mmCIF file of C-alpha atoms in Angstrom:
data_model
loop_
_atom_site.group_PDB
_atom_site.id
_atom_site.type_symbol
_atom_site.label_atom_id
_atom_site.label_comp_id
_atom_site.label_asym_id
_atom_site.label_seq_id
_atom_site.Cartn_x
_atom_site.Cartn_y
_atom_site.Cartn_z
ATOM 1 C CA UNK A 1136 175.001 75.987 55.729
ATOM 2 C CA UNK A 1137 174.079 73.452 53.126
ATOM 3 C CA UNK A 1138 170.916 71.471 53.679
ATOM 4 C CA UNK A 1139 169.344 68.553 51.934
ATOM 5 C CA UNK A 1140 165.593 68.092 51.844
ATOM 6 C CA UNK A 1141 164.687 64.436 51.567
ATOM 7 C CA UNK A 1142 161.185 63.169 50.926
ATOM 8 C CA UNK A 1143 159.078 61.410 51.776
ATOM 9 C CA UNK A 1144 159.915 61.143 55.460
ATOM 10 C CA UNK A 1145 158.328 57.676 55.628
ATOM 11 C CA UNK A 1146 156.648 55.190 53.345
ATOM 12 C CA UNK A 1147 154.432 52.185 54.004
ATOM 13 C CA UNK A 1148 154.139 49.942 50.978
ATOM 14 C CA UNK A 1149 153.077 46.470 49.970
ATOM 15 C CA UNK A 1150 155.666 43.896 49.009
ATOM 16 C CA UNK A 1151 156.203 43.990 45.260
ATOM 17 C CA UNK A 1152 155.509 47.697 44.874
ATOM 18 C CA UNK A 1153 158.010 50.171 43.488
ATOM 19 C CA UNK A 1154 159.367 52.954 45.688
ATOM 20 C CA UNK A 1155 160.730 56.374 44.864
ATOM 21 C CA UNK A 1156 162.402 58.903 47.122
ATOM 22 C CA UNK A 1157 164.312 62.071 46.380
ATOM 23 C CA UNK A 1158 166.582 64.748 47.728
ATOM 24 C CA UNK A 1159 166.859 68.390 46.781
ATOM 25 C CA UNK A 1160 169.304 71.060 47.789
ATOM 26 C CA UNK A 1161 169.870 74.757 47.332
ATOM 27 C CA UNK A 1162 173.554 73.986 46.813
ATOM 28 C CA UNK A 1163 175.373 72.209 44.018
ATOM 29 C CA UNK A 1164 177.076 68.945 44.880
ATOM 30 C CA UNK A 1165 179.815 67.115 43.000
ATOM 31 C CA UNK A 1166 178.808 63.716 44.286
ATOM 32 C CA UNK A 1167 175.526 62.218 45.457
ATOM 33 C CA UNK A 1168 175.406 59.046 47.516
ATOM 34 C CA UNK A 1169 172.590 56.882 48.789
ATOM 35 C CA UNK A 1170 172.900 54.856 51.988
ATOM 36 C CA UNK A 1171 170.678 52.381 53.814
ATOM 37 C CA UNK A 1172 170.752 52.050 57.581
ATOM 38 C CA UNK A 1173 169.318 49.070 59.427
ATOM 39 C CA UNK A 1174 168.540 49.305 63.166
ATOM 40 C CA UNK A 1175 171.691 49.120 65.266
ATOM 41 C CA UNK A 1176 173.954 49.341 62.239
ATOM 42 C CA UNK A 1177 175.985 51.965 60.446
ATOM 43 C CA UNK A 1178 174.854 53.256 57.037
ATOM 44 C CA UNK A 1179 175.739 51.025 54.091
ATOM 45 C CA UNK A 1180 176.568 52.614 50.751
ATOM 46 C CA UNK A 1181 174.103 51.617 48.027
ATOM 47 C CA UNK A 1182 174.908 53.828 45.055
ATOM 48 C CA UNK A 1183 177.323 56.671 44.334
ATOM 49 C CA UNK A 1184 176.787 59.195 41.525
ATOM 50 C CA UNK A 1185 179.514 61.444 40.125
ATOM 51 C CA UNK A 1186 178.192 63.227 37.033
ATOM 52 C CA UNK A 1187 175.176 65.413 36.393
ATOM 53 C CA UNK A 1188 172.549 63.350 34.604
ATOM 54 C CA UNK A 1189 174.183 60.054 35.545
ATOM 55 C CA UNK A 1190 171.780 57.149 35.992
ATOM 56 C CA UNK A 1191 173.164 54.162 37.896
ATOM 57 C CA UNK A 1192 171.647 50.844 38.904
ATOM 58 C CA UNK A 1193 172.528 48.356 41.602
ATOM 59 C CA UNK A 1194 170.223 45.365 41.330
ATOM 60 C CA UNK A 1195 166.679 46.567 41.975
ATOM 61 C CA UNK A 1196 167.949 50.023 42.911
ATOM 62 C CA UNK A 1197 168.286 52.883 40.450
ATOM 63 C CA UNK A 1198 169.521 56.364 41.272
ATOM 64 C CA UNK A 1199 170.019 59.492 39.227
ATOM 65 C CA UNK A 1200 172.169 62.592 39.659
ATOM 66 C CA UNK A 1201 170.036 65.571 38.649
ATOM 67 C CA UNK A 1202 171.067 67.744 35.724
ATOM 68 C CA UNK A 1203 171.205 70.836 37.913
ATOM 69 C CA UNK A 1204 173.433 68.944 40.419
ATOM 70 C CA UNK A 1205 171.019 70.006 43.130
ATOM 71 C CA UNK A 1206 168.906 66.890 43.329
ATOM 72 C CA UNK A 1207 168.905 63.109 43.174
ATOM 73 C CA UNK A 1208 166.353 60.337 43.333
ATOM 74 C CA UNK A 1209 166.439 56.684 44.323
ATOM 75 C CA UNK A 1210 164.014 54.097 43.008
ATOM 76 C CA UNK A 1211 163.537 50.603 44.374
ATOM 77 C CA UNK A 1212 161.657 48.207 42.155
ATOM 78 C CA UNK A 1213 159.632 45.189 43.284
ATOM 79 C CA UNK A 1214 160.210 45.799 46.982
ATOM 80 C CA UNK A 1215 160.820 42.892 49.347
ATOM 81 C CA UNK A 1216 160.643 42.743 53.167
ATOM 82 C CA UNK A 1217 164.412 43.080 53.564
ATOM 83 C CA UNK A 1218 164.227 46.521 51.931
ATOM 84 C CA UNK A 1219 162.896 47.792 55.261
ATOM 85 C CA UNK A 1220 165.165 50.424 56.796
ATOM 86 C CA UNK A 1221 166.078 54.072 56.651
ATOM 87 C CA UNK A 1222 167.455 55.433 53.400
ATOM 88 C CA UNK A 1223 169.669 58.518 53.433
ATOM 89 C CA UNK A 1224 170.858 60.666 50.608
ATOM 90 C CA UNK A 1225 174.148 62.484 51.051
ATOM 91 C CA UNK A 1226 175.824 65.192 49.032
ATOM 92 C CA UNK A 1227 179.535 65.797 48.835
ATOM 93 C CA UNK A 1228 181.030 69.101 47.804
ATOM 94 C CA UNK A 1229 184.640 68.279 47.005
ATOM 95 C CA UNK A 1230 186.122 66.011 44.381
ATOM 96 C CA UNK A 1231 188.601 64.381 46.736
ATOM 97 C CA UNK A 1232 186.285 62.988 49.364
ATOM 98 C CA UNK A 1233 185.438 64.876 52.507
ATOM 99 C CA UNK A 1234 182.414 66.180 54.303
ATOM 100 C CA UNK A 1235 179.048 64.624 53.582
ATOM 101 C CA UNK A 1236 175.791 66.500 54.050
ATOM 102 C CA UNK A 1237 172.977 64.079 54.847
ATOM 103 C CA UNK A 1238 169.276 64.260 54.150
ATOM 104 C CA UNK A 1239 166.793 63.621 56.933
ATOM 105 C CA UNK A 1240 166.156 60.051 55.839
ATOM 106 C CA UNK A 1241 163.224 58.084 54.434
ATOM 107 C CA UNK A 1242 161.933 55.278 56.630
ATOM 108 C CA UNK A 1243 160.633 52.444 54.489
ATOM 109 C CA UNK A 1244 158.222 49.818 55.770
ATOM 110 C CA UNK A 1245 157.253 46.891 53.554
ATOM 111 C CA UNK A 1246 154.193 44.811 54.313
ATOM 112 C CA UNK A 1247 154.491 41.191 53.179
ATOM 113 C CA UNK B 1099 185.617 48.174 50.989
ATOM 114 C CA UNK B 1100 187.488 48.508 54.255
ATOM 115 C CA UNK B 1101 186.337 46.588 57.309
ATOM 116 C CA UNK B 1102 185.690 49.086 60.088
ATOM 117 C CA UNK B 1103 185.162 48.191 63.723
ATOM 118 C CA UNK B 1104 184.220 50.364 66.669
ATOM 119 C CA UNK B 1105 184.556 49.842 70.383
ATOM 120 C CA UNK B 1106 182.498 49.868 72.469
ATOM 121 C CA UNK B 1107 179.383 49.004 70.484
ATOM 122 C CA UNK B 1108 177.265 50.598 73.187
ATOM 123 C CA UNK B 1109 177.629 52.067 76.640
ATOM 124 C CA UNK B 1110 175.574 53.638 79.382
ATOM 125 C CA UNK B 1111 177.406 56.394 81.216
ATOM 126 C CA UNK B 1112 176.818 58.799 84.071
ATOM 127 C CA UNK B 1113 176.700 62.514 83.431
ATOM 128 C CA UNK B 1114 179.957 64.313 84.002
ATOM 129 C CA UNK B 1115 182.098 61.368 82.927
ATOM 130 C CA UNK B 1116 183.959 60.879 79.651
ATOM 131 C CA UNK B 1117 183.961 58.028 77.151
ATOM 132 C CA UNK B 1118 186.563 57.231 74.512
ATOM 133 C CA UNK B 1119 185.369 55.475 71.373
ATOM 134 C CA UNK B 1120 187.818 53.598 69.189
ATOM 135 C CA UNK B 1121 187.685 53.120 65.435
ATOM 136 C CA UNK B 1122 189.894 50.513 63.777
ATOM 137 C CA UNK B 1123 190.239 49.981 60.023
ATOM 138 C CA UNK B 1124 191.731 46.895 58.393
ATOM 139 C CA UNK B 1125 193.676 48.926 55.830
ATOM 140 C CA UNK B 1126 195.477 52.247 55.727
ATOM 141 C CA UNK B 1127 193.230 55.163 54.869
ATOM 142 C CA UNK B 1128 194.026 58.825 54.534
ATOM 143 C CA UNK B 1129 190.696 60.294 55.495
ATOM 144 C CA UNK B 1130 188.734 59.336 58.604
ATOM 145 C CA UNK B 1131 185.678 61.115 59.948
ATOM 146 C CA UNK B 1132 183.502 61.138 63.048
ATOM 147 C CA UNK B 1133 179.734 61.653 62.823
ATOM 148 C CA UNK B 1134 176.986 61.983 65.387
ATOM 149 C CA UNK B 1135 173.469 60.649 64.896
ATOM 150 C CA UNK B 1136 171.057 61.871 67.534
ATOM 151 C CA UNK B 1137 167.996 59.705 68.266
ATOM 152 C CA UNK B 1138 165.733 59.513 65.245
ATOM 153 C CA UNK B 1139 167.873 62.012 63.352
ATOM 154 C CA UNK B 1140 170.255 62.111 60.446
ATOM 155 C CA UNK B 1141 174.045 62.121 60.585
ATOM 156 C CA UNK B 1142 176.069 65.231 61.309
ATOM 157 C CA UNK B 1143 179.817 65.500 60.816
ATOM 158 C CA UNK B 1144 181.698 66.266 64.025
ATOM 159 C CA UNK B 1145 185.220 66.434 62.654
ATOM 160 C CA UNK B 1146 187.746 65.130 60.179
ATOM 161 C CA UNK B 1147 190.492 63.145 61.909
ATOM 162 C CA UNK B 1148 193.829 64.093 60.357
ATOM 163 C CA UNK B 1149 196.802 61.782 60.793
ATOM 164 C CA UNK B 1150 199.692 63.578 62.450
ATOM 165 C CA UNK B 1151 197.849 66.828 63.056
ATOM 166 C CA UNK B 1152 194.864 68.228 64.921
ATOM 167 C CA UNK B 1153 191.388 67.267 63.829
ATOM 168 C CA UNK B 1154 189.312 69.707 61.809
ATOM 169 C CA UNK B 1155 186.053 70.446 63.611
ATOM 170 C CA UNK B 1156 182.737 71.445 62.110
ATOM 171 C CA UNK B 1157 180.755 74.413 63.313
ATOM 172 C CA UNK B 1158 179.167 73.665 66.655
ATOM 173 C CA UNK B 1159 181.754 71.111 67.741
ATOM 174 C CA UNK B 1160 184.871 71.926 69.767
ATOM 175 C CA UNK B 1161 188.034 70.083 70.660
ATOM 176 C CA UNK B 1162 187.522 70.413 74.400
ATOM 177 C CA UNK B 1163 184.229 68.538 74.182
ATOM 178 C CA UNK B 1164 185.205 66.034 71.471
ATOM 179 C CA UNK B 1165 188.968 65.491 71.512
ATOM 180 C CA UNK B 1166 190.124 63.244 68.670
ATOM 181 C CA UNK B 1167 193.310 61.288 68.186
ATOM 182 C CA UNK B 1168 194.651 59.838 64.935
ATOM 183 C CA UNK B 1169 197.987 58.214 65.747
ATOM 184 C CA UNK B 1170 198.260 56.268 62.472
ATOM 185 C CA UNK B 1171 196.449 55.503 59.232
ATOM 186 C CA UNK B 1172 194.325 52.667 60.627
ATOM 187 C CA UNK B 1173 193.115 53.974 63.979
ATOM 188 C CA UNK B 1174 191.324 56.924 65.556
ATOM 189 C CA UNK B 1175 189.602 57.734 68.823
ATOM 190 C CA UNK B 1176 186.836 60.136 69.713
ATOM 191 C CA UNK B 1177 186.298 61.166 73.322
ATOM 192 C CA UNK B 1178 182.997 62.552 74.491
ATOM 193 C CA UNK B 1179 183.939 64.670 77.498
ATOM 194 C CA UNK B 1180 181.958 65.797 80.519
ATOM 195 C CA UNK B 1181 178.879 64.050 79.204
ATOM 196 C CA UNK B 1182 175.301 65.182 79.638
ATOM 197 C CA UNK B 1183 172.077 63.435 78.586
ATOM 198 C CA UNK B 1184 172.081 65.581 75.425
ATOM 199 C CA UNK B 1185 175.152 63.646 74.289
ATOM 200 C CA UNK B 1186 173.110 60.460 74.024
ATOM 201 C CA UNK B 1187 173.573 59.529 70.374
ATOM 202 C CA UNK B 1188 175.089 57.056 67.994
ATOM 203 C CA UNK B 1189 178.681 57.987 67.158
ATOM 204 C CA UNK B 1190 179.988 56.690 63.855
ATOM 205 C CA UNK B 1191 183.378 56.733 62.253
ATOM 206 C CA UNK B 1192 183.794 56.606 58.508
ATOM 207 C CA UNK B 1193 186.663 56.320 56.062
ATOM 208 C CA UNK B 1194 187.064 57.555 52.519
ATOM 209 C CA UNK B 1195 188.303 54.849 50.212
ATOM 210 C CA UNK B 1196 188.443 53.855 46.617
ATOM 211 C CA UNK B 1197 189.007 55.656 43.357
ATOM 212 C CA UNK B 1198 186.307 58.198 44.113
ATOM 213 C CA UNK B 1199 186.805 58.411 47.884
ATOM 214 C CA UNK B 1200 183.375 57.113 48.783
ATOM 215 C CA UNK B 1201 182.734 57.031 52.520
ATOM 216 C CA UNK B 1202 182.144 53.769 54.339
ATOM 217 C CA UNK B 1203 180.852 53.663 57.885
ATOM 218 C CA UNK B 1204 181.595 51.657 60.969
ATOM 219 C CA UNK B 1205 178.797 49.982 62.929
ATOM 220 C CA UNK B 1206 178.505 52.884 65.362
ATOM 221 C CA UNK B 1207 178.693 53.283 69.126
ATOM 222 C CA UNK B 1208 175.363 53.775 70.845
ATOM 223 C CA UNK B 1209 175.854 56.030 73.862
ATOM 224 C CA UNK B 1210 173.278 56.657 76.556
ATOM 225 C CA UNK B 1211 174.017 59.253 79.221
ATOM 226 C CA UNK B 1212 171.961 59.149 82.408
#
């Protein structure tokens, strides 16, 4: 079945630093999504990408849908302590919603 | 986005028993899903809950173990049957909403089986 490889698995950074994480797949996806999960909570949607090459920002977050449709990255600029959490990429095959394939997650720790 | 609630938020259960988890949405949605997140792991889709028909299960998940109901467009239940410690996980419902059918998640139900 489809699999997403997300890296890095974890990151320990200083407050104010920029962060980058990415996902790659052997399969083509029509939609890429990035979620953040805090302890004891469900994942919260950060950014959704719908077109190959699309670059989208949400505040300090920027994500891109790779040209090949097999990869995506998420950047966080000027990290702050509340950025701590687990970030998941997810790929979606269909155009009408449906099954999400999730990456393994990137655990981000920010040192004040 | 829709407001999604789940009950219970957490439970500790004995092996061999069953637990029914409820998912309530504050608006009508066509597509609802149930995911499992094992400790320290990512999310895996269990099934798509179809209103008015049987759920569609993913490979590795069966109706006898995870029966699902979807009586209307705002509510669904997932039952974890004949539980074993391996069923200890977070169970999350999600809904597809919006122009592009992005998925939004409930807060999850944290299940521990002793």
